[in-house]
CSV table of C-alpha atoms in Angstrom, one decimal:
chain,number,residue,atom,x,y,z
K,1061,MET,CA,1.2,10.2,26.0
K,1062,PRO,CA,2.0,12.6,23.1
K,1063,ARG,CA,-0.8,13.3,20.6
K,1064,VAL,CA,0.1,11.9,17.2
K,1065,MET,CA,-1.0,13.1,13.7
K,1066,VAL,CA,-1.2,10.5,10.9
K,1067,ASP,CA,-1.5,11.8,7.4
K,1068,GLY,CA,-4.5,10.7,5.2
K,1069,TYR,CA,-2.5,10.8,2.0
K,1070,ASN,CA,-3.7,7.4,0.8
K,1071,LEU,CA,-6.6,6.9,3.2
K,1072,ALA,CA,-9.0,8.8,1.0
K,1073,LEU,CA,-8.6,6.5,-2.0
K,1074,GLU,CA,-11.7,4.3,-2.6
K,1075,LYS,CA,-9.7,1.1,-3.3
K,1076,GLY,CA,-6.9,1.9,-0.9
K,1077,THR,CA,-3.2,1.0,-1.3
K,1078,GLY,CA,-0.6,-0.9,0.7
K,1079,ILE,CA,0.3,2.5,2.3
K,1080,ALA,CA,-3.3,3.0,3.3
K,1081,THR,CA,-3.2,-0.4,5.0
K,1082,TYR,CA,0.0,0.7,6.8
K,1083,ALA,CA,-1.7,3.9,8.0
K,1084,ARG,CA,-4.7,2.1,9.3
K,1085,ASN,CA,-2.5,-0.4,11.2
K,1086,LEU,CA,-0.4,2.4,12.5
K,1087,SER,CA,-3.3,4.4,13.8
K,1088,ALA,CA,-4.9,1.3,15.4
K,1089,GLN,CA,-1.7,0.4,17.3
K,1090,LEU,CA,-1.1,4.0,18.4
K,1091,VAL,CA,-4.6,4.2,19.9
K,1092,ASP,CA,-4.0,0.8,21.7
K,1093,LEU,CA,-0.8,2.3,23.1
K,1094,GLY,CA,-2.8,5.2,24.6
K,1095,HIS,CA,-2.0,7.9,22.1
K,1096,LYS,CA,-4.7,10.4,20.9
K,1097,VAL,CA,-4.6,10.3,17.1
K,1098,ASP,CA,-5.4,13.0,14.6
K,1099,LEU,CA,-6.0,12.2,11.0
K,1100,LEU,CA,-5.0,14.9,8.5
K,1101,TYR,CA,-6.6,14.7,5.1
K,1102,GLY,CA,-6.1,16.7,1.9
K,1103,VAL,CA,-9.4,16.1,0.1
K,1104,ARG,CA,-10.5,18.5,-2.5
K,1105,SER,CA,-13.4,20.0,-0.6
K,1106,SER,CA,-12.6,22.9,1.7
K,1107,VAL,CA,-13.7,22.9,5.3
K,1108,GLY,CA,-15.7,26.1,5.9
K,1109,ARG,CA,-17.5,27.6,8.9
K,1110,ASN,CA,-20.7,25.7,8.4
K,1111,ASP,CA,-20.4,22.3,10.2
K,1112,LEU,CA,-23.0,20.5,8.0
K,1113,LEU,CA,-21.4,21.6,4.8
K,1114,ALA,CA,-17.9,20.8,6.1
K,1115,GLU,CA,-19.1,17.2,6.8
K,1116,VAL,CA,-20.8,17.0,3.5
K,1117,GLY,CA,-17.7,18.2,1.7
K,1118,PHE,CA,-15.5,15.7,3.4
K,1119,PHE,CA,-17.5,12.7,2.3
K,1120,ASP,CA,-18.3,14.1,-1.2
K,1121,PRO,CA,-16.3,12.1,-3.8
K,1122,SER,CA,-16.9,14.5,-6.7
K,1123,ILE,CA,-13.8,16.0,-8.3
K,1124,ARG,CA,-13.7,19.7,-8.8
K,1125,PRO,CA,-11.0,20.9,-11.3
K,1126,VAL,CA,-8.4,23.2,-9.9
K,1127,LYS,CA,-7.8,26.4,-11.9
K,1128,THR,CA,-4.3,27.7,-12.6
K,1129,SER,CA,-5.2,31.0,-11.0
K,1130,GLN,CA,-6.1,29.3,-7.8
K,1131,VAL,CA,-2.7,27.6,-7.6
K,1132,ILE,CA,-0.9,30.9,-8.3
K,1133,ARG,CA,-2.9,32.6,-5.5
K,1134,ARG,CA,-2.1,29.9,-3.0
K,1135,LEU,CA,1.6,29.9,-3.9
K,1136,ALA,CA,1.7,33.6,-3.1
K,1137,THR,CA,0.9,32.9,0.6
K,1138,SER,CA,2.1,29.2,1.0
K,1139,PRO,CA,5.6,30.2,2.3
K,1140,TRP,CA,3.8,31.2,5.6
K,1141,GLY,CA,2.2,27.8,5.7
K,1142,VAL,CA,-1.4,26.5,5.3
K,1143,ALA,CA,-3.9,25.8,8.0
K,1144,ALA,CA,-6.1,22.8,8.4
K,1145,ARG,CA,-9.6,22.8,10.0
K,1146,ARG,CA,-11.4,20.2,12.0
K,1147,VAL,CA,-14.0,18.1,10.2
K,1148,PRO,CA,-17.0,17.6,12.4
K,1149,ILE,CA,-18.2,14.0,12.1
K,1150,THR,CA,-21.7,14.4,13.6
K,1151,GLY,CA,-23.6,11.6,11.8
K,1152,LYS,CA,-25.9,14.0,10.1
K,1153,VAL,CA,-24.4,12.8,6.8
K,1154,ILE,CA,-25.3,9.1,6.2
K,1155,SER,CA,-21.8,7.8,5.5
K,1156,THR,CA,-21.7,4.5,7.2
K,1157,ASN,CA,-19.7,2.7,4.5
K,1158,MET,CA,-17.1,5.5,4.2
K,1159,ARG,CA,-16.8,5.9,7.9
K,1160,GLU,CA,-16.0,2.2,8.3
K,1161,ARG,CA,-12.8,2.9,6.2
K,1162,LEU,CA,-11.6,5.5,8.6
K,1163,PRO,CA,-8.7,4.4,10.9
K,1164,ALA,CA,-8.9,4.6,14.6
K,1165,HIS,CA,-8.7,8.3,15.6
K,1166,ASP,CA,-9.7,11.0,18.0
K,1167,ARG,CA,-10.1,13.9,15.6
K,1168,ILE,CA,-10.1,14.5,11.8
K,1169,TYR,CA,-8.7,17.6,10.0
K,1170,ASN,CA,-8.6,18.6,6.4
K,1171,SER,CA,-6.7,21.2,4.3
K,1172,ARG,CA,-8.0,21.4,0.7
K,1173,ASP,CA,-5.7,19.6,-1.8
K,1174,LEU,CA,-3.0,19.6,0.9
K,1175,TYR,CA,-0.8,16.8,-0.5
K,1176,TRP,CA,-1.3,17.7,-4.2
K,1177,PHE,CA,-0.4,21.3,-3.5
K,1178,SER,CA,2.6,20.5,-1.3
K,1179,ARG,CA,4.3,19.2,-4.4
K,1180,TRP,CA,3.7,22.5,-6.2
K,1181,HIS,CA,5.1,24.4,-3.2
K,1182,PHE,CA,8.2,22.2,-3.1
K,1183,ARG,CA,8.8,22.6,-6.9
K,1184,VAL,CA,8.5,26.4,-6.7
K,1185,TYR,CA,10.3,27.1,-3.4
K,1186,GLY,CA,12.4,24.1,-2.8
K,1187,ARG,CA,11.1,23.9,0.8
K,1188,PHE,CA,8.6,21.7,2.6
K,1189,LEU,CA,5.1,23.1,2.9
K,1190,GLY,CA,4.3,23.9,6.6
K,1191,THR,CA,0.9,23.2,7.9
K,1192,ASN,CA,-0.8,23.6,11.3
K,1193,TYR,CA,-4.1,23.4,13.1
K,1194,ASP,CA,-5.5,24.4,16.5
K,1195,ASP,CA,-4.3,22.3,19.4
K,1196,SER,CA,-2.1,20.3,17.0
K,1197,ALA,CA,-0.3,17.1,17.7
K,1198,ASP,CA,3.1,16.7,19.4
K,1199,ILE,CA,4.3,14.2,16.7
K,1200,ALA,CA,3.5,14.1,13.0
K,1201,HIS,CA,3.9,10.6,11.5
K,1202,TRP,CA,3.9,10.9,7.7
K,1203,THR,CA,3.3,7.5,6.2
K,1204,TYR,CA,4.9,8.4,2.9
K,1205,PRO,CA,7.8,10.7,1.9
K,1206,LEU,CA,5.8,13.9,1.4
K,1207,PRO,CA,7.2,17.5,1.0
K,1208,ILE,CA,5.3,18.7,4.0
K,1209,LYS,CA,5.8,19.2,7.8
K,1210,LEU,CA,3.6,20.0,10.8
K,1211,LYS,CA,4.8,23.1,12.5
K,1212,ASN,CA,5.8,23.0,16.1
K,1213,ALA,CA,5.9,19.2,16.2
K,1214,ALA,CA,8.4,16.4,15.8
K,1215,ASN,CA,8.1,15.2,12.2
K,1216,VAL,CA,8.7,11.5,11.6
K,1217,TYR,CA,8.6,10.1,8.1
K,1218,THR,CA,8.1,6.5,6.9
K,1219,ILE,CA,10.2,5.6,3.8
K,1220,HIS,CA,8.9,2.2,2.7
K,1221,ASP,CA,11.5,1.7,0.1
K,1222,LEU,CA,13.7,3.4,-2.5
K,1223,VAL,CA,12.3,1.6,-5.5
K,1224,PRO,CA,12.4,4.7,-7.8
K,1225,LEU,CA,16.1,4.9,-7.2
K,1226,ARG,CA,17.0,1.2,-7.0
K,1227,LEU,CA,14.7,0.1,-10.0
K,1228,PRO,CA,14.0,3.4,-11.9
K,1229,TYR,CA,12.7,1.4,-14.8
K,1230,ALA,CA,10.0,-0.1,-12.6
K,1231,ALA,CA,8.5,3.1,-11.2
K,1232,LEU,CA,6.6,6.0,-12.7
K,1233,ASP,CA,7.7,8.6,-10.1
K,1234,ASN,CA,9.6,11.7,-11.1
K,1235,LYS,CA,13.0,10.3,-10.0
K,1236,LYS,CA,14.6,13.7,-9.5
K,1237,GLU,CA,11.8,15.0,-7.4
K,1238,PHE,CA,11.6,11.8,-5.4
K,1239,PHE,CA,15.3,12.0,-4.7
K,1240,ARG,CA,15.1,15.7,-3.6
K,1241,VAL,CA,12.1,15.0,-1.2
K,1242,VAL,CA,13.7,11.9,0.3
K,1243,LYS,CA,17.1,13.7,0.6
K,1244,ARG,CA,15.5,16.6,2.5
K,1245,ILE,CA,13.7,14.2,4.8
K,1246,CYS,CA,17.0,12.3,5.5
K,1247,ASP,CA,18.7,15.6,6.3
K,1248,GLN,CA,15.9,17.3,8.4
K,1249,ALA,CA,13.5,14.7,9.8
K,1250,ASP,CA,13.4,14.2,13.5
K,1251,HIS,CA,13.4,10.5,12.8
K,1252,ILE,CA,13.0,8.1,9.8
K,1253,VAL,CA,11.0,4.9,10.0
K,1254,THR,CA,11.1,2.0,7.6
K,1255,VAL,CA,9.6,-1.4,7.3
K,1256,SER,CA,12.5,-3.9,6.7
K,1257,GLU,CA,16.2,-4.3,7.2
K,1258,ALA,CA,16.6,-4.3,3.4
K,1259,SER,CA,15.0,-0.8,3.1
K,1260,LYS,CA,17.0,0.4,6.1
K,1261,ARG,CA,20.2,-0.6,4.4
K,1262,ASP,CA,19.2,1.2,1.2
K,1263,ILE,CA,18.4,4.4,3.1
K,1264,VAL,CA,21.7,4.3,5.0
K,1265,ASP,CA,23.8,3.4,2.0
K,1266,LEU,CA,22.1,5.5,-0.8
K,1267,MET,CA,21.1,8.6,1.2
K,1268,GLY,CA,24.1,8.7,3.6
K,1269,VAL,CA,21.9,8.7,6.8
K,1270,ASP,CA,23.3,7.8,10.2
K,1271,GLU,CA,22.0,4.4,11.1
K,1272,SER,CA,20.8,5.7,14.5
K,1273,ARG,CA,18.3,8.0,12.8
K,1274,VAL,CA,16.5,5.1,11.1
K,1275,THR,CA,14.2,2.6,12.9
K,1276,ASN,CA,12.9,-0.5,11.3
K,1277,THR,CA,9.5,-1.3,12.8
K,1278,TYR,CA,8.4,-3.8,10.2
K,1279,GLN,CA,4.7,-4.0,9.7
K,1280,ALA,CA,1.8,-5.9,11.2
K,1281,VAL,CA,-0.3,-8.4,9.4
K,1282,SER,CA,-3.7,-7.8,10.8
K,1283,LEU,CA,-6.6,-9.1,8.9
K,1284,PRO,CA,-10.0,-8.6,10.6
K,1285,LYS,CA,-11.1,-11.3,13.0
K,1286,HIS,CA,-14.4,-11.9,11.3
K,1287,ILE,CA,-12.5,-12.8,8.1
K,1288,LEU,CA,-10.0,-15.1,9.9
K,1289,ASP,CA,-12.9,-16.9,11.7
K,1290,ARG,CA,-15.0,-17.6,8.7
K,1291,ASP,CA,-16.0,-21.3,8.3
K,1292,GLU,CA,-13.9,-23.1,5.7
K,1293,SER,CA,-16.8,-24.7,4.0
K,1294,GLU,CA,-18.5,-21.3,3.6
K,1295,VAL,CA,-15.4,-19.8,2.0
K,1296,GLN,CA,-15.0,-22.7,-0.4
K,1297,ALA,CA,-18.6,-22.5,-1.4
K,1298,GLU,CA,-18.3,-18.7,-2.0
K,1299,VAL,CA,-15.3,-19.0,-4.3
K,1300,GLN,CA,-16.8,-22.0,-6.2
K,1301,SER,CA,-20.1,-20.3,-6.8
K,1302,ILE,CA,-18.8,-16.9,-7.8
K,1303,PHE,CA,-15.7,-17.8,-9.8
K,1304,GLY,CA,-16.0,-21.5,-10.5
K,1305,LEU,CA,-12.7,-22.1,-8.8
K,1306,GLU,CA,-12.1,-25.3,-6.8
K,1307,HIS,CA,-10.5,-25.4,-3.4
K,1308,LYS,CA,-6.7,-25.6,-3.6
K,1309,LYS,CA,-6.8,-26.1,-7.3
K,1310,TYR,CA,-5.6,-22.8,-8.7
K,1311,PHE,CA,-2.5,-20.5,-8.3
K,1312,LEU,CA,-2.9,-16.8,-7.5
K,1313,PHE,CA,-1.2,-13.5,-7.9
K,1314,PHE,CA,-2.6,-10.5,-6.3
K,1315,GLY,CA,-1.2,-6.9,-6.3
K,1316,ALA,CA,-0.7,-4.0,-8.6
K,1317,ILE,CA,0.1,-4.8,-12.2
K,1318,GLU,CA,3.4,-3.0,-12.6
K,1319,PRO,CA,6.9,-4.0,-13.6
K,1320,LYS,CA,8.3,-4.5,-10.1
K,1321,LYS,CA,5.6,-7.1,-9.4
K,1322,ASN,CA,7.1,-9.3,-12.2
K,1323,VAL,CA,3.7,-10.3,-13.6
K,1324,ALA,CA,5.1,-10.9,-17.1
K,1325,ARG,CA,7.6,-13.5,-15.8
K,1326,ILE,CA,4.8,-15.1,-13.6
K,1327,LEU,CA,2.7,-15.6,-16.7
K,1328,GLU,CA,5.5,-16.9,-18.8
K,1329,ALA,CA,6.5,-19.3,-16.0
K,1330,TYR,CA,2.9,-20.5,-15.5
K,1331,LEU,CA,2.5,-21.2,-19.2
K,1332,ALA,CA,5.9,-23.0,-19.3
K,1333,SER,CA,5.0,-25.1,-16.2
K,1334,GLN,CA,2.1,-26.7,-18.1
K,1335,VAL,CA,0.3,-27.4,-14.8
K,1336,LYS,CA,-3.4,-28.4,-14.9
K,1337,TYR,CA,-4.5,-25.8,-12.4
K,1338,PRO,CA,-5.5,-22.3,-13.6
K,1339,LEU,CA,-3.7,-19.1,-12.6
K,1340,VAL,CA,-5.8,-16.2,-11.3
K,1341,VAL,CA,-4.4,-12.7,-11.5
K,1342,VAL,CA,-6.0,-10.1,-9.2
K,1343,GLY,CA,-4.7,-6.5,-9.7
K,1344,GLN,CA,-5.3,-3.0,-11.0
K,1345,LEU,CA,-3.5,-1.7,-14.0
K,1346,VAL,CA,-1.2,1.0,-12.7
K,1347,TRP,CA,1.3,0.8,-15.6
K,1348,LYS,CA,-0.6,1.2,-18.9
K,1349,ASN,CA,2.2,0.3,-21.3
K,1350,ALA,CA,3.7,-2.6,-19.4
K,1351,ASN,CA,4.6,-5.8,-21.2
K,1352,GLU,CA,2.4,-7.6,-18.6
K,1353,LEU,CA,-0.7,-6.2,-20.3
K,1354,ARG,CA,0.1,-7.8,-23.6
K,1355,LEU,CA,0.2,-11.3,-22.0
K,1356,LEU,CA,-3.0,-10.5,-20.2
K,1357,GLY,CA,-4.7,-9.7,-23.5
K,1358,VAL,CA,-5.2,-6.0,-22.6
K,1359,PRO,CA,-4.6,-3.2,-25.2
K,1360,THR,CA,-1.5,-1.2,-24.3
K,1361,GLU,CA,-0.8,2.4,-24.9
K,1362,GLY,CA,0.4,3.0,-28.5
K,1363,SER,CA,-0.9,-0.3,-29.9
K,1364,SER,CA,-3.3,-0.1,-32.8
K,1365,LYS,CA,-5.9,-1.9,-30.9
K,1366,ALA,CA,-5.7,0.6,-28.0
K,1367,ARG,CA,-5.9,3.5,-30.4
K,1368,GLY,CA,-8.9,2.1,-32.2
K,1369,LYS,CA,-10.8,0.7,-29.3
K,1370,ALA,CA,-9.6,2.3,-26.1
K,1371,GLN,CA,-11.0,0.7,-22.9
K,1372,THR,CA,-13.3,-1.6,-24.7
K,1373,PHE,CA,-12.3,-4.6,-22.7
K,1374,ASP,CA,-14.1,-5.7,-19.6
K,1375,PRO,CA,-11.9,-4.5,-16.7
K,1376,THR,CA,-13.7,-6.6,-14.1
K,1377,LEU,CA,-13.3,-10.2,-15.3
K,1378,THR,CA,-11.1,-11.1,-18.3
K,1379,VAL,CA,-10.4,-14.7,-19.3
K,1380,VAL,CA,-7.1,-14.3,-21.3
K,1381,SER,CA,-7.2,-17.7,-22.8
K,1382,ARG,CA,-9.4,-20.6,-21.8
K,1383,ALA,CA,-6.7,-22.9,-23.2
K,1384,SER,CA,-4.1,-21.5,-20.9
K,1385,SER,CA,-6.6,-21.0,-18.0
K,1386,VAL,CA,-5.4,-17.5,-17.0
K,1387,ILE,CA,-8.1,-15.5,-15.3
K,1388,ARG,CA,-7.8,-11.8,-14.5
K,1389,LEU,CA,-9.8,-9.9,-11.9
K,1390,GLU,CA,-9.1,-6.2,-11.6
K,1391,TYR,CA,-10.4,-5.5,-8.1
K,1392,LEU,CA,-12.0,-7.4,-5.3
K,1393,PRO,CA,-13.2,-6.1,-1.9
K,1394,LEU,CA,-11.2,-7.3,1.1
K,1395,SER,CA,-13.8,-9.9,2.2
K,1396,LEU,CA,-13.9,-11.6,-1.3
K,1397,LEU,CA,-10.1,-11.2,-1.9
K,1398,THR,CA,-9.3,-13.0,1.3
K,1399,SER,CA,-11.6,-15.8,0.3
K,1400,VAL,CA,-9.8,-16.2,-3.0
K,1401,ILE,CA,-6.4,-16.1,-1.2
K,1402,ARG,CA,-7.5,-18.7,1.3
K,1403,CYS,CA,-8.7,-21.2,-1.3
K,1404,ALA,CA,-5.6,-20.9,-3.5
K,1405,ARG,CA,-3.1,-23.7,-3.8
K,1406,ALA,CA,-0.4,-21.1,-3.6
K,1407,VAL,CA,0.2,-17.4,-3.9
K,1408,VAL,CA,2.8,-16.6,-6.5
K,1409,PHE,CA,4.6,-13.4,-5.5
K,1410,PRO,CA,8.2,-13.3,-6.9
K,1411,SER,CA,8.4,-9.6,-7.2
K,1412,LEU,CA,11.6,-7.9,-8.2
K,1413,TYR,CA,11.7,-5.6,-5.1
K,1414,GLU,CA,9.5,-4.9,-2.0
K,1415,GLY,CA,10.1,-2.7,0.9
K,1416,PHE,CA,8.2,-5.2,3.0
K,1417,GLY,CA,5.9,-7.5,1.0
K,1418,LEU,CA,2.7,-7.6,3.0
K,1419,PRO,CA,0.9,-9.9,0.5
K,1420,ILE,CA,3.3,-12.7,1.6
K,1421,LEU,CA,2.2,-12.5,5.2
K,1422,GLU,CA,-1.4,-12.0,4.4
K,1423,ALA,CA,-1.4,-15.2,2.4
K,1424,MET,CA,0.5,-17.0,5.2
K,1425,GLN,CA,-2.0,-15.8,7.9
K,1426,LEU,CA,-4.8,-17.2,5.8
K,1427,GLY,CA,-3.0,-20.6,5.6
K,1428,THR,CA,-1.9,-20.4,2.0
K,1429,ALA,CA,1.5,-21.6,0.6
K,1430,VAL,CA,3.7,-18.9,-0.9
K,1431,ILE,CA,6.2,-18.7,-3.8
K,1432,THR,CA,8.3,-15.5,-3.5
K,1433,GLY,CA,11.5,-14.1,-4.7
K,1434,SER,CA,15.0,-13.7,-3.4
K,1435,GLU,CA,15.2,-9.9,-3.9
K,1436,GLY,CA,14.4,-6.9,-1.6
K,1437,ALA,CA,12.7,-7.7,1.6
K,1438,ASN,CA,10.9,-10.8,0.4
K,1439,PRO,CA,13.3,-13.4,1.8
K,1440,GLU,CA,13.6,-11.4,5.0
K,1441,VAL,CA,9.9,-11.4,5.6
K,1442,ALA,CA,9.2,-15.0,4.3
K,1443,GLY,CA,12.2,-16.6,6.0
K,1444,ASP,CA,12.2,-20.4,5.5
K,1445,SER,CA,8.4,-20.5,5.3
K,1446,ALA,CA,8.0,-19.9,1.6
K,1447,TYR,CA,9.3,-21.4,-1.6
K,1448,ILE,CA,12.1,-18.9,-2.6
K,1449,VAL,CA,12.9,-18.5,-6.3
K,1450,ASP,CA,15.1,-16.3,-8.5
K,1451,PRO,CA,12.6,-13.7,-9.7
K,1452,TYR,CA,14.6,-13.0,-12.8
K,1453,LYS,CA,14.5,-16.6,-14.0
K,1454,VAL,CA,11.3,-17.8,-15.6
K,1455,SER,CA,12.6,-21.4,-15.2
K,1456,SER,CA,13.0,-21.0,-11.4
K,1457,ILE,CA,9.4,-19.7,-11.0
K,1458,ALA,CA,8.1,-22.4,-13.3
K,1459,GLN,CA,9.8,-25.1,-11.3
K,1460,ALA,CA,8.2,-23.8,-8.1
K,1461,ILE,CA,4.8,-23.8,-9.7
K,1462,ARG,CA,5.3,-27.4,-10.9
K,1463,ASP,CA,6.6,-28.6,-7.5
K,1464,LEU,CA,3.6,-27.2,-5.6
K,1465,ALA,CA,1.2,-28.4,-8.2
K,1466,ASN,CA,2.4,-32.0,-7.9
K,1467,ASP,CA,3.2,-32.3,-4.2
K,1468,ASP,CA,0.3,-32.0,-1.7
K,1469,ASP,CA,2.6,-32.7,1.2
K,1470,LEU,CA,4.9,-29.8,0.2
K,1471,VAL,CA,1.9,-27.5,0.0
K,1472,ARG,CA,0.7,-28.5,3.4
K,1473,SER,CA,4.2,-28.0,4.8
K,1474,TYR,CA,4.4,-24.4,3.6
K,1475,GLU,CA,0.9,-23.7,4.8
K,1476,ALA,CA,1.9,-24.8,8.4
K,1477,LEU,CA,5.2,-22.9,8.3
K,1478,GLY,CA,3.5,-19.8,7.0
K,1479,ARG,CA,1.0,-19.7,9.7
K,1480,GLU,CA,3.8,-19.7,12.3
K,1481,ARG,CA,5.8,-17.1,10.4
K,1482,ALA,CA,2.9,-14.7,10.3
K,1483,LYS,CA,2.7,-14.7,14.1
K,1484,LEU,CA,6.1,-12.9,14.2
K,1485,PHE,CA,4.4,-9.9,12.6
K,1486,SER,CA,1.4,-9.8,14.9
K,1487,PRO,CA,-0.2,-6.5,16.0
K,1488,GLU,CA,1.1,-7.1,19.5
K,1489,LYS,CA,4.8,-7.4,18.3
K,1490,TYR,CA,4.3,-4.4,16.0
K,1491,ARG,CA,2.9,-2.4,19.0
K,1492,GLU,CA,6.0,-3.2,21.0
K,1493,ARG,CA,8.2,-1.9,18.2
K,1494,LEU,CA,6.2,1.3,17.9
K,1495,ALA,CA,6.4,1.9,21.6
K,1496,ASP,CA,10.2,1.7,21.4
K,1497,LEU,CA,10.2,4.1,18.4
K,1498,TYR,CA,8.1,6.7,20.1
K,1499,ASN,CA,10.2,6.5,23.3
K,1500,LYS,CA,13.2,7.6,21.1
K,1501,ILE,CA,11.3,10.6,19.7
K,1502,ARG,CA,10.0,12.1,23.0
């Protein structure tokens, strides 16, 4: 079996991302298939000759500023590539919590600021940064379109979606740079992976890629067994005691607060629905001047309140209006988030565009009804097992909220349909799709 390298581009983030979840699932399934897996990180600490300091540096979260002179020196030699060194995980550093976040792997490597620096290299030279390490992998599977390649290996890139090009007003990416990187991948990658037929169509149509060079593997919904097996009464008591929320008596949105998630329309629809159940919004602010923030009662960039009292609001728990019963939580650990999802009457996720839409399936696997939108991959993933709405029409979202608020039988129907739908995206089926993919690459 070929050895596979998986990048750690998003894995080092404390709170993780959907791409980090994708990378963890990918690594786990590759190991189950019998592959040896290397993880390649780009954390700020360099890996020197001393094994203890190398291990200390890898787990050290402190941020050291990069000087302009350092960037210039590195650019002078980067056309010849950069080397990564192995990180010895010996257990001498007490890092139990952080090590639990590491995906399944055989070895870990790091190259200082690899992913951040690769963008500078690409801007200056217009070429992908080459990297290598001793006894390197046969296949490099990059989980995000990065301007980087592993030397002497087959380079496979996952392009989750083309949102910066399809919805440029809903993404903060540098659109020109994103296009240049993706175009180079489409022209030169050994293979391209994506996660839905909707995204595959975009890649083929917008980037002019031959369909045979793009494989849709979908994703796996794979919540930990200890979470899925938790006693229902225990979960209900947890949510009630911590948040004061009653079982199946609140609606829920969870995800990043950014334009493509459609949070502003969700809030408008909820208020227009006049239902008696509260709406809980769980998500980090990733778009600081979005209209969504005004409805959430958060100062936005440029407002007089933000200029006068920047960051004076409580980012952990904000009740927007007790009269409207909208509750905002910025971040919850997975164990608590899944409890909140499980107890919700329905998850409201009518986003404007998704490459896959993992929250839909996570809610379904936890036995919660879902309201989602008709755009992007959402209807493809949800099938007939969710209440589908027009995400651009507040009235459509509001009607769905009213229907599920007033019809217990309808809620139970979507709960049952969702559990069955989630089984189509099981780790076992994902593993089969990955095996077919890697057979193409050998």
